[in-house]
Coordinates of C-alpha atoms in Angstrom, one line a residue:
M1 CA -19.7 7.4 -5.7
K2 CA -19.9 12.0 -5.2
V3 CA -16.9 14.1 -4.9
D4 CA -18.6 17.1 -6.2
L5 CA -16.3 19.9 -7.3
L6 CA -15.5 23.2 -5.4
S7 CA -17.5 25.9 -7.0
F8 CA -15.5 28.0 -9.4
L9 CA -12.4 27.1 -7.7
S10 CA -12.9 28.3 -4.6
S11 CA -10.0 30.7 -4.0
S12 CA -10.5 29.7 -0.5
V13 CA -8.6 26.4 -1.0
L14 CA -6.2 27.0 -3.3
F15 CA -4.1 25.1 -3.6
A16 CA 0.1 26.1 -5.4
A17 CA 0.3 23.2 -8.0
T18 CA 3.3 21.2 -7.1
I19 CA 3.7 18.3 -5.4
Y20 CA -0.5 18.1 -4.1
Q21 CA -0.6 17.3 -7.8
Y22 CA 0.2 13.3 -6.9
T23 CA -2.0 14.1 -4.2
E24 CA -5.4 15.4 -5.7
A25 CA -4.8 15.1 -8.9
F26 CA -6.2 11.0 -8.3
T27 CA -9.2 12.1 -6.5
P28 CA -12.6 12.2 -9.3
S29 CA -13.6 16.0 -9.1
T30 CA -17.5 15.3 -9.5
L31 CA -20.1 12.2 -11.1
Q32 CA -23.1 14.0 -11.1
S33 CA -25.4 12.9 -13.4
S34 CA -24.6 13.8 -16.9
R35 CA -20.6 13.0 -17.6
R36 CA -18.5 15.4 -19.0
N37 CA -17.5 14.6 -22.8
H38 CA -15.0 12.2 -23.4
Q39 CA -11.3 13.0 -23.0
S40 CA -9.1 12.4 -25.9
A41 CA -7.4 9.1 -25.7
T42 CA -4.6 11.0 -27.2
A43 CA -4.6 13.9 -25.6
T44 CA -1.4 15.0 -23.4
T45 CA -0.6 14.6 -19.9
S46 CA 2.6 16.1 -19.7
S47 CA 1.4 17.3 -16.1
L48 CA -0.7 15.7 -13.5
S49 CA -3.5 17.6 -14.1
V50 CA -5.2 20.8 -15.0
A51 CA -5.7 23.0 -11.9
Q52 CA -9.7 22.5 -11.7
D53 CA -9.5 19.0 -11.1
M54 CA -7.4 19.8 -7.3
F55 CA -10.1 21.5 -6.3
V56 CA -12.1 18.3 -3.8
D57 CA -14.8 17.7 -1.3
K58 CA -12.3 15.4 0.5
T59 CA -16.2 15.2 3.4
A60 CA -17.8 13.7 0.4
T61 CA -14.9 11.6 -0.9
H62 CA -14.6 10.6 3.2
S63 CA -18.5 9.9 2.9
S64 CA -19.0 8.2 -0.5
V65 CA -16.4 6.1 0.4
T66 CA -17.9 5.3 3.4
T67 CA -21.1 4.5 1.7
Y68 CA -19.7 2.2 -0.3
Y69 CA -17.5 0.1 1.8
G70 CA -20.4 0.3 4.9
E71 CA -23.3 0.2 3.3
T72 CA -23.5 -0.6 -0.7
L73 CA -21.1 -3.1 -0.7
Q74 CA -22.6 -6.7 2.8
K75 CA -20.3 -9.3 1.2
S76 CA -16.9 -9.8 -0.8
S77 CA -18.7 -11.1 -4.1
D78 CA -20.0 -8.3 -4.3
L79 CA -17.1 -6.9 -6.0
K80 CA -17.3 -5.7 -9.3
T81 CA -13.4 -6.2 -9.9
N82 CA -10.7 -8.1 -8.1
A83 CA -8.7 -5.1 -7.6
C84 CA -10.0 -6.3 -3.4
C85 CA -9.0 -9.6 -4.2
T86 CA -6.4 -11.7 -3.1
A87 CA -5.2 -13.9 -6.0
A88 CA -2.1 -16.2 -4.8
S89 CA -3.0 -18.2 -1.5
P90 CA -1.2 -17.7 1.8
F91 CA 1.1 -19.4 3.4
P92 CA 0.0 -22.6 5.3
H93 CA 0.6 -20.6 8.8
I94 CA -1.5 -17.2 7.4
A95 CA -3.9 -19.9 6.4
E96 CA -4.8 -21.3 9.6
A97 CA -5.1 -18.1 11.4
I98 CA -7.3 -17.4 9.1
K99 CA -9.6 -20.0 10.2
N100 CA -8.8 -18.4 14.0
V101 CA -10.8 -15.6 12.3
H102 CA -14.4 -14.7 12.9
P103 CA -17.0 -15.9 9.2
D104 CA -17.9 -11.5 9.8
V105 CA -15.2 -10.4 9.2
I106 CA -13.8 -12.3 7.1
S107 CA -17.1 -11.5 4.5
K108 CA -16.6 -8.1 5.1
Y109 CA -12.6 -8.5 4.0
Y110 CA -12.0 -6.4 0.5
G111 CA -7.9 -6.0 0.9
C112 CA -6.4 -6.6 -2.4
G113 CA -3.4 -8.8 -0.6
F114 CA -1.5 -10.2 2.4
C115 CA -0.1 -7.7 3.7
V116 CA 1.5 -8.5 7.1
P117 CA 5.6 -9.0 6.4
D118 CA 7.6 -11.9 7.8
E119 CA 9.4 -11.5 11.9
V120 CA 7.1 -9.3 13.9
E121 CA 6.4 -11.7 17.2
G122 CA 5.9 -9.1 19.4
M123 CA 5.9 -5.3 17.5
T124 CA 3.4 -3.3 17.4
I125 CA 1.9 -3.1 14.5
L126 CA -0.7 -0.5 13.0
D127 CA -3.6 -1.3 10.4
L128 CA -4.8 1.9 8.5
G129 CA -8.2 1.5 6.7
C130 CA -8.3 -2.5 8.5
G131 CA -12.3 -3.1 8.0
A132 CA -14.2 -5.1 9.7
G133 CA -9.9 -6.1 10.9
R134 CA -9.7 -9.3 8.9
D135 CA -5.7 -8.8 8.4
V136 CA -5.7 -6.5 12.7
Y137 CA -6.9 -10.5 13.8
I138 CA -4.4 -12.4 11.5
A139 CA -1.8 -9.9 12.4
S140 CA -2.5 -10.8 16.4
Q141 CA -1.6 -14.2 16.1
L142 CA 1.2 -12.8 14.7
V143 CA 2.7 -10.5 17.4
G144 CA 1.5 -12.7 20.3
P145 CA 0.9 -12.0 23.7
N146 CA 3.4 -9.3 23.7
G147 CA 2.8 -7.0 20.6
R148 CA 0.2 -5.1 19.3
V149 CA -1.8 -4.4 16.9
I150 CA -4.4 -1.1 15.9
G151 CA -6.7 -0.9 13.5
V152 CA -7.3 2.6 12.6
D153 CA -10.9 2.9 10.3
M154 CA -13.3 5.9 9.1
T155 CA -16.4 3.3 8.0
E156 CA -18.2 2.5 11.6
E157 CA -20.6 0.0 10.6
Q158 CA -17.0 -2.1 10.0
L159 CA -15.6 -1.8 12.7
K160 CA -18.9 -2.1 14.5
V161 CA -18.6 -6.4 13.0
A162 CA -14.2 -5.8 15.0
K163 CA -15.3 -4.7 17.6
E164 CA -18.7 -6.7 18.4
T165 CA -15.6 -10.1 17.5
Q166 CA -13.3 -8.9 20.1
P167 CA -14.5 -10.6 22.6
Y168 CA -14.0 -13.5 20.1
H169 CA -11.1 -13.7 19.6
A170 CA -9.7 -12.1 22.6
E171 CA -11.4 -16.4 23.9
K172 CA -10.1 -18.2 20.6
F173 CA -6.2 -17.0 20.5
G174 CA -5.9 -16.8 24.3
Y175 CA -5.0 -12.8 25.2
D176 CA -6.3 -9.6 24.0
N177 CA -3.9 -7.6 22.1
V178 CA -6.1 -5.1 19.5
E179 CA -7.6 -1.7 19.5
F180 CA -9.4 -0.8 16.6
H181 CA -10.1 3.5 16.3
L182 CA -12.5 5.5 14.2
G183 CA -10.5 7.8 11.9
L184 CA -8.9 9.1 9.1
I185 CA -6.1 7.7 8.4
E186 CA -5.3 11.6 7.0
K187 CA -5.8 12.5 10.1
L188 CA -3.9 10.2 12.6
D189 CA -2.4 12.8 14.8
D190 CA -6.6 12.9 16.0
I191 CA -6.1 9.7 16.9
P192 CA -4.1 10.7 20.7
S193 CA -2.9 7.0 21.7
L194 CA -0.4 7.9 18.4
K195 CA 2.7 8.7 18.9
D196 CA 5.7 9.2 16.9
G197 CA 8.4 6.9 16.4
S198 CA 6.0 4.3 18.7
V199 CA 4.9 1.6 15.8
D200 CA 7.6 -0.7 14.7
I201 CA 5.5 -1.6 11.3
I202 CA 2.6 -0.3 9.9
I203 CA -0.1 -2.2 7.3
S204 CA -2.3 -0.8 4.9
N205 CA -5.0 -3.2 2.3
C206 CA -5.7 -1.5 -0.8
V207 CA -7.1 1.5 0.9
I208 CA -4.2 4.0 1.0
N209 CA -5.3 4.5 -3.1
L210 CA -9.5 5.4 -1.7
C211 CA -7.8 8.7 0.3
P212 CA -8.4 11.7 -1.6
D213 CA -4.5 13.2 1.1
K214 CA -2.3 10.2 -0.2
E215 CA 0.5 12.2 1.1
S216 CA -0.8 12.8 4.4
V217 CA -0.8 9.3 4.8
L218 CA 2.1 9.5 4.3
K219 CA 3.9 11.2 5.8
S220 CA 2.1 10.5 8.7
C221 CA 3.6 6.7 8.3
H222 CA 7.5 8.5 8.4
R223 CA 6.1 9.9 11.9
L224 CA 4.6 7.3 13.8
L225 CA 7.4 4.8 12.6
K226 CA 10.5 3.7 14.7
P227 CA 14.0 4.2 12.5
G228 CA 14.5 0.7 11.1
G229 CA 10.8 0.3 11.0
E230 CA 8.7 0.0 8.1
L231 CA 5.6 0.9 6.3
Y232 CA 4.0 -2.6 4.7
F233 CA 1.2 -2.9 1.9
S234 CA -0.7 -3.8 -0.3
D235 CA -2.7 -1.8 -3.5
V236 CA -3.6 -0.9 -6.7
Y237 CA -0.9 1.1 -9.2
A238 CA -1.5 1.9 -12.6
N239 CA 1.2 2.0 -16.1
R240 CA -0.1 5.2 -16.4
R241 CA -2.2 8.7 -15.9
V242 CA -6.3 7.6 -15.2
P243 CA -8.2 11.0 -17.5
Q244 CA -10.1 12.6 -15.2
E245 CA -13.7 10.5 -16.4
L246 CA -12.5 7.5 -14.5
R247 CA -11.5 9.4 -12.1
E248 CA -15.4 10.5 -11.4
D249 CA -17.0 6.8 -11.9
E250 CA -18.5 5.9 -8.2
V251 CA -17.9 1.9 -8.8
L252 CA -13.9 2.5 -10.8
W253 CA -13.2 4.2 -7.2
G254 CA -14.9 2.1 -5.0
E255 CA -13.4 -0.6 -6.5
C256 CA -10.5 1.0 -6.0
L257 CA -9.2 2.2 -9.2
S258 CA -10.2 5.5 -10.4
G259 CA -7.9 6.0 -7.5
A260 CA -5.2 4.6 -8.1
L261 CA -1.2 5.9 -8.5
Y262 CA 0.8 5.4 -11.2
W263 CA 3.0 4.0 -10.0
N264 CA 6.2 6.2 -11.3
D265 CA 4.2 9.4 -9.2
F266 CA 3.7 7.3 -6.0
Q267 CA 7.3 6.1 -5.9
N268 CA 8.3 9.9 -5.3
L269 CA 5.3 10.9 -3.8
G270 CA 7.1 7.7 -1.0
K271 CA 9.9 9.7 -1.6
K272 CA 9.6 13.0 -0.6
C273 CA 7.5 12.0 2.4
G274 CA 11.4 10.1 3.5
F275 CA 10.7 6.9 1.6
K276 CA 13.7 7.2 -0.2
D277 CA 13.7 3.5 -2.3
P278 CA 10.1 1.8 -2.4
R279 CA 10.8 -1.4 -2.3
L280 CA 7.9 -3.8 -4.6
V281 CA 7.6 -7.2 -3.3
E282 CA 4.7 -8.6 -5.5
D283 CA 2.8 -8.1 -7.8
A284 CA -0.4 -9.3 -9.7
P285 CA -3.0 -8.3 -13.2
I286 CA -5.8 -7.0 -11.7
T287 CA -9.1 -7.4 -14.1
I288 CA -11.7 -6.4 -14.6
E289 CA -14.8 -9.2 -14.3
N290 CA -17.3 -7.3 -14.4
K291 CA -18.5 -6.4 -18.5
A292 CA -20.4 -3.1 -18.1
V293 CA -17.0 -1.7 -16.5
Q294 CA -14.9 -2.6 -18.6
Q295 CA -17.0 -1.6 -21.5
K296 CA -17.3 1.7 -20.0
M297 CA -13.8 1.7 -20.1
D298 CA -12.8 0.3 -23.6
D299 CA -15.8 3.5 -24.8
M300 CA -14.2 5.9 -23.2
G301 CA -10.9 5.6 -24.9
H302 CA -9.2 3.8 -22.0
S303 CA -8.9 0.1 -23.2
K304 CA -4.5 0.3 -23.0
L305 CA -5.0 1.2 -19.2
E306 CA -3.6 -1.1 -16.9
F307 CA -3.4 -1.9 -13.2
Y308 CA -2.3 -3.9 -11.0
S309 CA -2.3 -5.1 -6.8
A310 CA 1.5 -4.9 -5.5
T311 CA 3.5 -5.0 -2.2
Y312 CA 5.4 -2.1 -1.6
R313 CA 7.8 -2.4 2.0
L314 CA 9.5 1.9 2.8
F315 CA 11.6 2.0 5.3
Q316 CA 11.3 4.1 7.3
L317 CA 15.4 4.7 7.1
D318 CA 18.3 8.0 7.3
S319 CA 20.8 6.8 6.1
L320 CA 19.0 5.6 2.0
E321 CA 20.5 7.2 -0.4
P322 CA 18.2 8.2 -3.2
H323 CA 19.9 5.0 -5.9
C324 CA 21.3 2.1 -5.9
E325 CA 25.0 3.1 -5.5
D326 CA 27.9 -0.2 -4.9
Y327 CA 30.3 -0.7 -1.9
G328 CA 31.2 -3.7 -2.7
Q329 CA 29.1 -4.9 0.3
A330 CA 27.1 -8.8 0.6
V331 CA 25.3 -10.5 3.1
I332 CA 25.1 -13.1 3.9
Y333 CA 21.6 -15.5 4.8
K334 CA 21.9 -17.5 7.7
G335 CA 19.2 -19.3 7.2
T336 CA 17.4 -18.5 10.9
I337 CA 14.0 -16.2 10.2
P338 CA 10.9 -18.6 11.0
R339 CA 9.6 -21.0 8.0
F340 CA 11.8 -19.8 5.7
E341 CA 15.4 -21.6 6.5
S342 CA 16.3 -22.7 2.8
G343 CA 16.1 -18.8 1.7
W344 CA 13.9 -15.4 2.5
A345 CA 12.9 -12.7 0.8
L346 CA 13.5 -9.2 1.0
D347 CA 12.0 -7.8 -2.3
D348 CA 11.0 -9.3 -5.8
H349 CA 14.4 -9.5 -6.5
H350 CA 16.3 -10.1 -3.5
Y351 CA 16.7 -14.0 -2.9
M352 CA 19.1 -15.0 -0.9
E353 CA 19.9 -19.0 -0.3
K354 CA 21.2 -19.9 3.5
G355 CA 24.8 -19.3 3.3
K356 CA 25.3 -17.9 -0.5
V357 CA 27.1 -14.5 -0.6
F358 CA 24.5 -12.3 -2.1
P359 CA 26.1 -9.1 -3.0
V360 CA 23.9 -5.8 -2.4
C361 CA 24.0 -2.3 -2.7
G362 CA 24.1 0.1 0.1
N363 CA 20.7 0.5 0.8
T364 CA 20.2 -3.2 0.5
F365 CA 22.7 -3.6 3.0
N366 CA 21.4 -0.7 5.5
M367 CA 17.6 -2.5 4.8
L368 CA 19.2 -5.7 6.5
K369 CA 21.2 -4.2 9.1
E370 CA 19.6 -1.7 11.0
T371 CA 16.2 -3.2 11.1
R372 CA 14.2 -6.2 12.5
F373 CA 16.4 -8.5 10.1
E374 CA 20.4 -8.0 11.4
K375 CA 20.4 -11.2 13.0
H376 CA 19.0 -13.2 10.3
F377 CA 22.3 -11.4 8.7
D378 CA 26.5 -11.9 8.3
F379 CA 27.3 -8.6 6.7
I380 CA 30.4 -8.1 4.7
G381 CA 32.0 -5.2 3.1
D382 CA 32.3 -1.2 4.9
W383 CA 31.4 2.1 3.0
S384 CA 35.5 2.9 2.3
T385 CA 34.8 2.7 -1.9
H386 CA 32.2 3.5 -3.3
Y387 CA 32.3 1.7 -6.8
G388 CA 29.6 4.5 -8.7
I389 CA 25.7 3.2 -8.9
F390 CA 25.0 -0.5 -8.6
E391 CA 25.0 -2.9 -11.9
G392 CA 20.6 -2.8 -13.0
C393 CA 19.5 -0.3 -10.7
G394 CA 17.2 1.1 -14.1
T395 CA 13.2 3.3 -13.8
S396 CA 11.0 0.6 -15.7
M397 CA 7.8 0.6 -14.0
P398 CA 8.8 -2.6 -11.6
F399 CA 5.5 -5.0 -12.2
S400 CA 6.7 -8.3 -13.2
S401 CA 3.3 -9.0 -14.3
S402 CA 2.9 -6.8 -17.0
A403 CA 3.0 -7.8 -20.7
A404 CA 5.2 -5.3 -21.1
N405 CA 7.9 -6.9 -18.9
G406 CA 7.1 -10.9 -20.3
G407 CA 6.2 -11.8 -17.1
V408 CA 9.5 -11.3 -16.0
S409 CA 10.7 -9.8 -13.5
T410 CA 11.8 -5.9 -14.1
K411 CA 15.8 -6.4 -12.8
G412 CA 16.0 -2.6 -11.0
G413 CA 12.6 -1.3 -11.9
G414 CA 11.5 1.5 -10.6
G415 CA 14.2 2.8 -9.3
A416 CA 16.3 -0.7 -6.3
C417 CA 18.6 -2.4 -7.6
C418 CA 20.3 -5.5 -8.9

């Protein structure tokens, strides 16, 4: 995947070395036929990138991604890592929905997890980087005839499959509630039908890491969501910042690895874009199934670099605080969310049993009280007394599947509470 570095830091595109480091620093700056000399594995990571790493030809990046997913990859088995493969078995109702999706759509699926949340009937869902439409057609069945699903992708070959199978799915489902648009997910303003505050849920499946301007994507998501709506997406993250020489690798970029955000940079970027308390839902380690790709990483001195497929949910709520504060509040789950009569999980460390008083921080309280989940809970407490930071709120790596965590969920990892 070729991405050319602009000649000698052309002043016409000079960005200030500010928060753009969170986005541009994770994009390959060049993929020339002869690679640069390998950087030392012990080089300092005190800054995200030197200034020249931020001068990226985004048009070339988009063209390269389009080529990889539209032409190089013809079917899911062409992938060289499991970064874009779902490890966990879907819930039975999702498995049934998948059975109704056209085989041509399934064969073009390159996602890294199923990313449609619970309680979506009648909702408007936007799928960023919808590809051939697998998740769009699953969501179409979940939202029902009164809901709506919008798919956006920049790859014509993928959208061709999605649109050509639209009549098939309309007949199969008994209704047609989907639409597809060709476009860039960092330029959603170019799609006239997408209005501010018009979407209940935004999903994305292993796509945002391929985007050269992640900040624009997150800002657009925050703008398009209704208050109380959420961005619920699966993507690839790293345990440290991805070195420049790996960001220049064609295969690793196309396989969703080179563009992976360091998990803490992602959380900081999300907060900057208005999502004050990103919540990890689930995660799994990524293994590189191709020996040549793994050997290349080892030879470059990056054997300790780890990648994770993770699903996050980010609520559009102005009432959230930067940290998890304790107001002595609690919730009681009623057991009324379909298929979750015994208990339901908001995220990886908030599993609430039916009928049991569950202490929560102020942010969790509002994530349930000010969203579509309100009717499924009873709420205890108010905001009259503040008891300090919620016990266990921390900033360690959140992925429970990491070796550093011993396979045990990090209580309060990544800034979330409890």
